mmCIF file of C-alpha atoms and ligand atoms in Angstrom:
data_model
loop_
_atom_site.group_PDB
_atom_site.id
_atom_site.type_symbol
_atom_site.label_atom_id
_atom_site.label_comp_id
_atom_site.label_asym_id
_atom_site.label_seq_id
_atom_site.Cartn_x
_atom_site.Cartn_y
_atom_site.Cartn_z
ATOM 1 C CA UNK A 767 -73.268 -0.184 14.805
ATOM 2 C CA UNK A 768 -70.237 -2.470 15.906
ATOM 3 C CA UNK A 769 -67.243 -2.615 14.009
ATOM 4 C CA UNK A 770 -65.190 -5.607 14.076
ATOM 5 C CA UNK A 771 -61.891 -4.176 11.758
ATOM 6 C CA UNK A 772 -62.372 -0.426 12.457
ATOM 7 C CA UNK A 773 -62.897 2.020 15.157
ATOM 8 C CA UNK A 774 -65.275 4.775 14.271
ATOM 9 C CA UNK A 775 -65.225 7.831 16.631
ATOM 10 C CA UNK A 776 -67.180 11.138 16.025
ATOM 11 C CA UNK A 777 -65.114 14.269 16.933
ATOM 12 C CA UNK A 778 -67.559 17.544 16.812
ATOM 13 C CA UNK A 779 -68.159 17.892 12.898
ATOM 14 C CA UNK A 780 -65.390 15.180 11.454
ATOM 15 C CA UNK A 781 -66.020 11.596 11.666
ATOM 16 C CA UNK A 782 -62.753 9.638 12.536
ATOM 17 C CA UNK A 783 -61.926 5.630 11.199
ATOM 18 C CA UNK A 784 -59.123 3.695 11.717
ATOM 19 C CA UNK A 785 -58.644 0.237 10.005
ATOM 20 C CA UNK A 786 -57.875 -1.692 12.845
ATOM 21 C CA UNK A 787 -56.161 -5.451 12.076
ATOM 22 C CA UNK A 788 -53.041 -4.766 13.367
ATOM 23 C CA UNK A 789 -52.188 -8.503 13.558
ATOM 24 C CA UNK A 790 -52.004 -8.336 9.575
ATOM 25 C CA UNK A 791 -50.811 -4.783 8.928
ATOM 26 C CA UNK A 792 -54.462 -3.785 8.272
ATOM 27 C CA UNK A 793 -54.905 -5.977 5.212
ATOM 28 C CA UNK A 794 -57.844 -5.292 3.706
ATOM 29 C CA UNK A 795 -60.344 -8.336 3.584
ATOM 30 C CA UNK A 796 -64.086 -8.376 2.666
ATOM 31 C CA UNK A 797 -65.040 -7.725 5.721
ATOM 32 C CA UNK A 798 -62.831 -5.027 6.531
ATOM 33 C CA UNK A 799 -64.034 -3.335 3.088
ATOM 34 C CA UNK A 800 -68.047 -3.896 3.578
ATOM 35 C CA UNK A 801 -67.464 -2.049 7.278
ATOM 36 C CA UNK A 802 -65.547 0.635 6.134
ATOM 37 C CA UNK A 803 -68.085 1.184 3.231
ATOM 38 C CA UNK A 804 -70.842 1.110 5.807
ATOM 39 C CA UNK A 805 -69.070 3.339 7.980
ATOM 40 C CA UNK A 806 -68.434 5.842 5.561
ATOM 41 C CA UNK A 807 -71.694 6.145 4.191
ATOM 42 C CA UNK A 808 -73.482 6.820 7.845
ATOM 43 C CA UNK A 809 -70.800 9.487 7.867
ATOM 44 C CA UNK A 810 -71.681 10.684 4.437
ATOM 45 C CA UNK A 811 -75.408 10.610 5.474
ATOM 46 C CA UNK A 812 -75.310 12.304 9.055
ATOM 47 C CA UNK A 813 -75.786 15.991 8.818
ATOM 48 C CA UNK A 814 -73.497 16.848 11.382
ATOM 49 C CA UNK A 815 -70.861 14.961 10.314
ATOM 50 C CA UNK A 816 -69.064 17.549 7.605
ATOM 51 C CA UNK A 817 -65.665 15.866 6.966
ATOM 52 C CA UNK A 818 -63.895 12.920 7.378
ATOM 53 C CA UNK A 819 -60.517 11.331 8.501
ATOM 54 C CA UNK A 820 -59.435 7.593 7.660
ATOM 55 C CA UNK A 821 -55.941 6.294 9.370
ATOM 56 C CA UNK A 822 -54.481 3.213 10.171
ATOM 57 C CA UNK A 823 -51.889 2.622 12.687
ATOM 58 C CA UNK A 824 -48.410 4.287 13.225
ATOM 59 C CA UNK A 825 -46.572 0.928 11.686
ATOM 60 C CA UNK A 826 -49.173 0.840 8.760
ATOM 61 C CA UNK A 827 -51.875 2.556 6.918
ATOM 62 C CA UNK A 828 -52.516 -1.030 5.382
ATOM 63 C CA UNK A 829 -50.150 -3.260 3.924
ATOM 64 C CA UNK A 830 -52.753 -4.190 0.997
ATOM 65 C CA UNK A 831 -55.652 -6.492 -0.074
ATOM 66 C CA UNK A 832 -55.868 -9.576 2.005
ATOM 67 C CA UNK A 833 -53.354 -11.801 0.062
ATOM 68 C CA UNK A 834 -54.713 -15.027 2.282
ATOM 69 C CA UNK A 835 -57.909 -14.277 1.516
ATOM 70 C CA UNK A 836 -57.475 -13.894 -2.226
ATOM 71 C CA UNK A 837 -55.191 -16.623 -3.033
ATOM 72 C CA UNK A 838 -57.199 -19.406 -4.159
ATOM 73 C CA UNK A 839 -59.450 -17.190 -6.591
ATOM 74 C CA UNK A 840 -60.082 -17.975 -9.184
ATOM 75 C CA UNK A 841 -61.096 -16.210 -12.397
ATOM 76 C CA UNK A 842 -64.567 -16.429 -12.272
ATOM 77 C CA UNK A 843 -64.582 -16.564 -8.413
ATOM 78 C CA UNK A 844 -63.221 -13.400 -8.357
ATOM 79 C CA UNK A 845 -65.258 -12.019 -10.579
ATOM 80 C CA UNK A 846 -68.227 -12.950 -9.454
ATOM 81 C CA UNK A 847 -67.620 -12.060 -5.790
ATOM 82 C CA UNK A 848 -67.362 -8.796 -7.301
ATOM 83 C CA UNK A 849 -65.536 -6.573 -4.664
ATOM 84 C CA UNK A 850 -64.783 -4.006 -6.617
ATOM 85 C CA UNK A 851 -68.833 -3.211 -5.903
ATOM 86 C CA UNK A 852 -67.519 -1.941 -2.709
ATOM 87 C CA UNK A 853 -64.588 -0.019 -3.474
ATOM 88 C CA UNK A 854 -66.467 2.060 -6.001
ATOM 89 C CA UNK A 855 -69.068 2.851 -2.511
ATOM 90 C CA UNK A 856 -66.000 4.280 -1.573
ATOM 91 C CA UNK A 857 -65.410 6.432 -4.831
ATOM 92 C CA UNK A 858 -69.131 7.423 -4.418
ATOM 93 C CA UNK A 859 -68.893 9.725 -0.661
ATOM 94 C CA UNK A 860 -69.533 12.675 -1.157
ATOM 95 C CA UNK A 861 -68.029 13.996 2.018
ATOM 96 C CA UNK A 862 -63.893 15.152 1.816
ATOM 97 C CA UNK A 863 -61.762 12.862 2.994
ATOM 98 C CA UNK A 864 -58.447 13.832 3.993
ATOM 99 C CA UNK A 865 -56.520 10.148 4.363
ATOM 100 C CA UNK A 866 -53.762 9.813 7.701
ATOM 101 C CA UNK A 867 -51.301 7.425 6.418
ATOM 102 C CA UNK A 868 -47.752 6.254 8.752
ATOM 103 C CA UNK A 869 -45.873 2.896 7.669
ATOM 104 C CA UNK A 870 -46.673 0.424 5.298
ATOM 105 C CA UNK A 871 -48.977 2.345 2.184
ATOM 106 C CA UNK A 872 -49.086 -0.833 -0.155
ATOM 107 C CA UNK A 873 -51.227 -2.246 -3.009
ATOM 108 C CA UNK A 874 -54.928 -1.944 -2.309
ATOM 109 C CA UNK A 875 -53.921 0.166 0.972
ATOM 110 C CA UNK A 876 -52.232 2.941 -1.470
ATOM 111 C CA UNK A 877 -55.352 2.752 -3.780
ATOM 112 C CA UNK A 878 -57.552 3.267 -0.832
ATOM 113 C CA UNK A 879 -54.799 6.264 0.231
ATOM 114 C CA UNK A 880 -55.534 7.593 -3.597
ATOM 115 C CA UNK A 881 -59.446 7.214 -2.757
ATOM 116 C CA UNK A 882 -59.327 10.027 -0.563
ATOM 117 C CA UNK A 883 -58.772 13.884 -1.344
ATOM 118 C CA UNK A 884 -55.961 14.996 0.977
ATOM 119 C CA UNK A 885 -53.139 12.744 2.158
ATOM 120 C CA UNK A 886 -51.252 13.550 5.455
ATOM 121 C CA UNK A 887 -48.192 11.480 6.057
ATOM 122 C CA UNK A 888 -45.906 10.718 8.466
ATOM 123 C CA UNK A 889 -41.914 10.574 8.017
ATOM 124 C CA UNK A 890 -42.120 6.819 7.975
ATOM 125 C CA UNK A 891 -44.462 6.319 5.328
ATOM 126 C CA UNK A 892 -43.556 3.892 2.630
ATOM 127 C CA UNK A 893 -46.208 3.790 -0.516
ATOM 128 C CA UNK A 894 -45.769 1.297 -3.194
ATOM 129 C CA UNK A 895 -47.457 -0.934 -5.244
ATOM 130 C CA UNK A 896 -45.559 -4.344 -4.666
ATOM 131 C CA UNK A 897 -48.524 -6.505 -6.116
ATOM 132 C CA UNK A 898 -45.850 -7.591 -9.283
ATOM 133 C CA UNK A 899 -43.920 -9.319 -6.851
ATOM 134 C CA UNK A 900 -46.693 -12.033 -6.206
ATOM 135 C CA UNK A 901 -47.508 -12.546 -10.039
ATOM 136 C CA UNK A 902 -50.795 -9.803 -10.058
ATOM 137 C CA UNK A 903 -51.141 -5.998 -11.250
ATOM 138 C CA UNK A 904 -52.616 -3.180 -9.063
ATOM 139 C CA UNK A 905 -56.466 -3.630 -9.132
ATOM 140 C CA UNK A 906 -58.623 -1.245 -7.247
ATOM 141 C CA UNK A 907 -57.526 1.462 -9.524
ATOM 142 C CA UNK A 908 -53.767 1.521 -9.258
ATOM 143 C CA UNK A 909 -52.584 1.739 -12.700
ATOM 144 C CA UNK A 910 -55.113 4.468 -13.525
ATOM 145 C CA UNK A 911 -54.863 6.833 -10.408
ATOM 146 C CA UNK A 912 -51.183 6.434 -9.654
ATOM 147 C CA UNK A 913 -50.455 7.569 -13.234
ATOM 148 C CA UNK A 914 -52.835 10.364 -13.504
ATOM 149 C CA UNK A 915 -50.873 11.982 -10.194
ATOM 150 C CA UNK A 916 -47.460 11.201 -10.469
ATOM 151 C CA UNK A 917 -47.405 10.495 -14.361
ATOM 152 C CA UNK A 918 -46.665 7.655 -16.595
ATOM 153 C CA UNK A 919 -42.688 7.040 -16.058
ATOM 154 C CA UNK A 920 -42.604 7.291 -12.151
ATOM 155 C CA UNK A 921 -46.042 4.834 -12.186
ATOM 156 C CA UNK A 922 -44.394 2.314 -14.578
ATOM 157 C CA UNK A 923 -41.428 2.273 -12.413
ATOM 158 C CA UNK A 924 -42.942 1.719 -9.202
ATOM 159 C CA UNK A 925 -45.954 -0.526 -10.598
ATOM 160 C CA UNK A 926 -42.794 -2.975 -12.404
ATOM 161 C CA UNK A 927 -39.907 -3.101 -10.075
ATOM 162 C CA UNK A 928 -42.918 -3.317 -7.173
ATOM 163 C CA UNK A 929 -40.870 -0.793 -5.268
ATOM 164 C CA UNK A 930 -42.066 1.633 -2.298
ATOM 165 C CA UNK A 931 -40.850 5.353 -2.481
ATOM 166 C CA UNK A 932 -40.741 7.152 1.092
ATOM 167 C CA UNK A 933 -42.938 10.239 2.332
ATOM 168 C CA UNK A 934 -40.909 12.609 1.183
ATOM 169 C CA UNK A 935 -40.359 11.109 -2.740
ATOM 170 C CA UNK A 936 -44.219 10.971 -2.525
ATOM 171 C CA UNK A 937 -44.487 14.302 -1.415
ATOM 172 C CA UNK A 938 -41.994 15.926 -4.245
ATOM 173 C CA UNK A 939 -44.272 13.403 -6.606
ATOM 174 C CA UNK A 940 -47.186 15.301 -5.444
ATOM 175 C CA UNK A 941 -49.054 12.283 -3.978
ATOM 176 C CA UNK A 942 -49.410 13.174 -0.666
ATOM 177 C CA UNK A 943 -50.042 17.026 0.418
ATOM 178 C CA UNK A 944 -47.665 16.966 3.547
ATOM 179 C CA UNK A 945 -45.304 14.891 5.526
ATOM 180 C CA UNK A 946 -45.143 15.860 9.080
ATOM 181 C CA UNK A 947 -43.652 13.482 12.006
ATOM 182 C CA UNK A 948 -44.870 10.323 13.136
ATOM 183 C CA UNK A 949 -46.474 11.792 16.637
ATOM 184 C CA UNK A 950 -48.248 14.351 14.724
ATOM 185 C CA UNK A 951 -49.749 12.881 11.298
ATOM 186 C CA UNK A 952 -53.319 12.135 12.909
ATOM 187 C CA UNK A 953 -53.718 15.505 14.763
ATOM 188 C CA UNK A 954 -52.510 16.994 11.412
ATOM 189 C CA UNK A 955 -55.047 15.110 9.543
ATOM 190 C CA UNK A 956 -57.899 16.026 11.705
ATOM 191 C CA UNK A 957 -57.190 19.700 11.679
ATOM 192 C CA UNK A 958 -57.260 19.787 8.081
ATOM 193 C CA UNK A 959 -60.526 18.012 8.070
ATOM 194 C CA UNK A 960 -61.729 20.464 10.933
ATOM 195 C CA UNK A 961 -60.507 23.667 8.836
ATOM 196 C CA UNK A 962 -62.677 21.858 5.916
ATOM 197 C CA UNK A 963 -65.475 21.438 8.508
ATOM 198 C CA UNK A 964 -65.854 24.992 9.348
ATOM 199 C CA UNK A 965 -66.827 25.870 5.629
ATOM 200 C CA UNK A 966 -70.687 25.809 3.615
ATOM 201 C CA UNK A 967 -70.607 22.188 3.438
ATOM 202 C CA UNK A 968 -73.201 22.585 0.009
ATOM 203 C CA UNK A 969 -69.721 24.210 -1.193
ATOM 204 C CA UNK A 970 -67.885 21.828 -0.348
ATOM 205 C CA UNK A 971 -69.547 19.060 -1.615
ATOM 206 C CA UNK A 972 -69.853 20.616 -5.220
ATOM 207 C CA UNK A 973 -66.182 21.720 -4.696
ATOM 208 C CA UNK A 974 -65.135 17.335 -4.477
ATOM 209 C CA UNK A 975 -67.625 16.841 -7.139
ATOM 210 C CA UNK A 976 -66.102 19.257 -9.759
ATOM 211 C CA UNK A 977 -62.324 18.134 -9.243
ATOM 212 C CA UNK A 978 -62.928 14.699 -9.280
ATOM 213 C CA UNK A 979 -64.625 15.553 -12.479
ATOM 214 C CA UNK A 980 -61.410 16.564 -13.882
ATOM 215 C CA UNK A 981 -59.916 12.950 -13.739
ATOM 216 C CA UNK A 982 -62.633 11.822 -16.333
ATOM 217 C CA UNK A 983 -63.389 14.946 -18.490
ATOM 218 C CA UNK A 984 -62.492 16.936 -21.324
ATOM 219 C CA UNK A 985 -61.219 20.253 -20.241
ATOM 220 C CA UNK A 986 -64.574 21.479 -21.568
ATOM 221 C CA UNK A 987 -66.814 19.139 -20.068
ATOM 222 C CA UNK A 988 -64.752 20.051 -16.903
ATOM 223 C CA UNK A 989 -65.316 23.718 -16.946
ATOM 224 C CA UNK A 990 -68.778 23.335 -18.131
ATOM 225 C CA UNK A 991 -69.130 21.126 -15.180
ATOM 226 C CA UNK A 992 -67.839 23.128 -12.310
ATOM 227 C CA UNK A 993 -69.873 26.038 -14.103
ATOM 228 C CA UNK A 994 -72.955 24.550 -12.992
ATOM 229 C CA UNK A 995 -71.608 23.831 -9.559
ATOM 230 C CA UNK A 996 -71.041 27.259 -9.535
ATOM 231 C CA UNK A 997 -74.170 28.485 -10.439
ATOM 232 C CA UNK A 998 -76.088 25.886 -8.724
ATOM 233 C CA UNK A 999 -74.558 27.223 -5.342
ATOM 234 C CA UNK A 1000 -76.225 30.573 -5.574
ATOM 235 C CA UNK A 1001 -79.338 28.986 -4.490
ATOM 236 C CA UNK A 1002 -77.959 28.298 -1.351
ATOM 237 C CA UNK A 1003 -78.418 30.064 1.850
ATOM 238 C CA UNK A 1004 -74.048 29.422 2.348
ATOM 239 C CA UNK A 1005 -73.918 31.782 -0.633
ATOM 240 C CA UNK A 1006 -76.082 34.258 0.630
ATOM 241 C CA UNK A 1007 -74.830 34.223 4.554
ATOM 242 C CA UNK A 1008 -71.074 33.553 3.479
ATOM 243 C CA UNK A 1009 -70.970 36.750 0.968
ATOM 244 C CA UNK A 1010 -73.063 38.929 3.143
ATOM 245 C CA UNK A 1011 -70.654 38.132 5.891
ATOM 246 C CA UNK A 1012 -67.769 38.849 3.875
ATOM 247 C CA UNK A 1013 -69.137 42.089 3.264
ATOM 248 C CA UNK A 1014 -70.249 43.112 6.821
ATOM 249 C CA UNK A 1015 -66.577 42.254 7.869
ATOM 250 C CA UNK A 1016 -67.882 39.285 10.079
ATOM 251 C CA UNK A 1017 -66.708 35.499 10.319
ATOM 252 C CA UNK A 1018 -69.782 33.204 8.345
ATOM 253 C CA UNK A 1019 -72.319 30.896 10.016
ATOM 254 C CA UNK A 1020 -73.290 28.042 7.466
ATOM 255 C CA UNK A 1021 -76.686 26.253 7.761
ATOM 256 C CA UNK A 1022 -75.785 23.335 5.094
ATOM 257 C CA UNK A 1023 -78.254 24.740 2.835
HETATM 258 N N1 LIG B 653 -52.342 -9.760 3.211
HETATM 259 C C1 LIG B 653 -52.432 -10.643 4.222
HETATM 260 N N2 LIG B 653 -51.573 -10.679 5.271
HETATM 261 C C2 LIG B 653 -50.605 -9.744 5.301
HETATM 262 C C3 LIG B 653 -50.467 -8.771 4.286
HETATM 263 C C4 LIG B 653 -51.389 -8.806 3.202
HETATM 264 N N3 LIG B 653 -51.371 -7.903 2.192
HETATM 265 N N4 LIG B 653 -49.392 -7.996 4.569
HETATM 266 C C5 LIG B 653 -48.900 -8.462 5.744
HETATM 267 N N5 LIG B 653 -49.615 -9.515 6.176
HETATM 268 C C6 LIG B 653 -49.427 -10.283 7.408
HETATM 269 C C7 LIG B 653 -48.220 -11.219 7.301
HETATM 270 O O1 LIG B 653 -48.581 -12.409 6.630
HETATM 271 C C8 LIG B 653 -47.868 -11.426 8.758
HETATM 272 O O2 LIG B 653 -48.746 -12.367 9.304
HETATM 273 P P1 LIG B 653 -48.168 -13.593 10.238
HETATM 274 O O3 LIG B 653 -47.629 -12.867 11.442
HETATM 275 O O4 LIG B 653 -49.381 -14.413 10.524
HETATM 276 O O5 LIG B 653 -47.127 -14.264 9.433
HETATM 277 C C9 LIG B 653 -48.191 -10.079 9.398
HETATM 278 O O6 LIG B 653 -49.083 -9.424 8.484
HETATM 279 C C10 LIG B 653 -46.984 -9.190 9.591
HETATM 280 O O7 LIG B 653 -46.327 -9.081 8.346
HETATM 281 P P2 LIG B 653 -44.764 -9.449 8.154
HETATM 282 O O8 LIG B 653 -44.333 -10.467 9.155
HETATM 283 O O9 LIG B 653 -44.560 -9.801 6.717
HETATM 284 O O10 LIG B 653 -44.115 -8.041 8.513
HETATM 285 P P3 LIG B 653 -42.750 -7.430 7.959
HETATM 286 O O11 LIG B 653 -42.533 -6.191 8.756
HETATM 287 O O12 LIG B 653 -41.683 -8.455 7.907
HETATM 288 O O13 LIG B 653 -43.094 -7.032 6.429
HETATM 289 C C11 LIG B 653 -44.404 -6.055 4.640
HETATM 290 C C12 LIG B 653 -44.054 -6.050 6.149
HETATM 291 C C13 LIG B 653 -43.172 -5.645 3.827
HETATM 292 C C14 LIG B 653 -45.531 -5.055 4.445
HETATM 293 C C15 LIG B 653 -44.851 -7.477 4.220
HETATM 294 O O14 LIG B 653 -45.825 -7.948 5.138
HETATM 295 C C16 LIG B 653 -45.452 -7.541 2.848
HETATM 296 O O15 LIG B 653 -44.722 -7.570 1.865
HETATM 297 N N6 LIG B 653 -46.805 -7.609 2.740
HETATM 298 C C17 LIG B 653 -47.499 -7.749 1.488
HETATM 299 C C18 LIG B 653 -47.544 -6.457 0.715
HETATM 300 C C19 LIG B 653 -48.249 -6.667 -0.621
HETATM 301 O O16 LIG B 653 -47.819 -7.424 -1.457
HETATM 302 N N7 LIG B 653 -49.376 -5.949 -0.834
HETATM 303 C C20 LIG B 653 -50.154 -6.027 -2.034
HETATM 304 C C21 LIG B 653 -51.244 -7.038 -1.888
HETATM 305 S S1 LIG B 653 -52.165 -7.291 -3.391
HETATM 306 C C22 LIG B 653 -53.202 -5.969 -3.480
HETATM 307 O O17 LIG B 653 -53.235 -5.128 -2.636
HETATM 308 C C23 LIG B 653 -54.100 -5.889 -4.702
HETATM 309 C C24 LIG B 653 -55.187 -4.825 -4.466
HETATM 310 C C25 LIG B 653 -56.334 -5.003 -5.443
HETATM 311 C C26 LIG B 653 -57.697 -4.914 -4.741
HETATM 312 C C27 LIG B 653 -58.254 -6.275 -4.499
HETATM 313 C C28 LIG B 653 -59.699 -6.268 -4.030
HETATM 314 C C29 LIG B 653 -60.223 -7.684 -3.892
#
């Protein structure tokens, strides 16, 4: 398939996209959304394909929803166009999918940061939700994921005043797992997602399932939850060959089944 605002690249077992409208800072339109979506879900559907990395560019991850594009909505245009329908395709892969983020990390480009499962920045990351300053409130799930990582005083504060904290603040806030310089963050992100790669990808699967379950559980419903996971995965052959290899002091082969 050809892309028009993304360039999708398969590298061994991890599938590679990068939003690609540089002239806007990667603002994400429509159209930029619905091929992302598509791409992901190939990814999440081809066997071989066992993790994931989404970047932007060095000068910005993206910079947030297309503000051109969404400024003569109206209520029920909005609503009716419904584009939330594709963000929550992108709640829905299944696959892990660790997020390489370098400049601007704004608005919708922050929720679609907070999408993914690990975050790898680079020194000159800013993240922020600035969408106060042009009269709206975060909406692909801003207010509700920002809060549940870096609690409710830090959110309120960036979410009012609109202002971006730098990699580092976001790392000591816990919302991205490491900041490493600019030349590096992709390589760094992809060797992540090949580490992930190398594991029973039935595991791993469950493994995303089960913490993400945590965000909208009870503690019980959580542990009852992962329980299941847990059990479930000793019908795989992973369980068998990955155990049996631990024991015979040898490195694992997993089938994916
Ligand atoms: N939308 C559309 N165009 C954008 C966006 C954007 N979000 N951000 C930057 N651009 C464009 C600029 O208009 C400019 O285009 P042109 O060259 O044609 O004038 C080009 O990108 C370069 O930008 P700047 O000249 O402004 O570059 P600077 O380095 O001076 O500034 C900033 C960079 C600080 C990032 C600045 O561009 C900025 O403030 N951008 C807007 C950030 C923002 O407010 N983001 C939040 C948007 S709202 C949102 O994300 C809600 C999400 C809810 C989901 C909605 C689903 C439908």
């Amino acid at each position: 398939m050809t892309y028009k605002n993304i360039i999708v690249e398969e590298e061994g077992a991890v599938g590679v996209i990068a939003l690609n409208r540089p002239q806007v800072l990667n603002a994400l339109n429509h159209e930029l959304m619905g091929e992302l979506v598509s791409a992901l879900e190939e990814f999440d559907r081809k066997e071989s394909i066992r993790s994931i990395v989404l970047t932007g560019s060095e000068r910005a991850f993206a910079a947030g929803a297309d503000i051109k594009e969404m400024s003569d909505e109206t209520t029920i245009s909005i609503m009716l166009r419904d584009n939330f329908a594709t963000w929550d395709r992108v709640r829905n892969i299944k696959k892990p999918i660790v997020c390489a983020v370098s400049g601007f990390v704004l608005g919708g480009g922050c929720e679609l940061m907070m999408n993914c499962d690990i975050i790898v920045a680079s020194e000159t990351t800013q993240l922020g939700q600035p969408e106060i300053n042009i009269g709206v409130i975060p909406g692909a799930g801003g207010t509700q994921r920002l809060t549940r990582v870096v609690g409710k005083h830090k959110a309120m504060e960036m979410i009012l005043t609109g202002k971006s904290i730098t990699a580092h603040e976001a790392l000591e806030l816990g919302l991205v797992n490491k900041v490493v310089p600019v030349e590096l963050f992709l390589e760094e992100a992809k060797a992540m997602a090949r580490e992930i790669a190398k594991k029973s990808p039935v595991a791993v699967r469950l493994a995303k399932e089960a913490v993400l379950k945590s965000y909208d559980a009870s503690l019980s419903e959580g542990l009852l939850f992962e329980r299941k996971n847990f059990y479930m995965l000793f019908s795989s052959e992973d369980q068998k060959e990955g155990m049996k290899a631990f024991l015979e002091k040898r490195q694992p082969t997993f089938s994916g089944r």
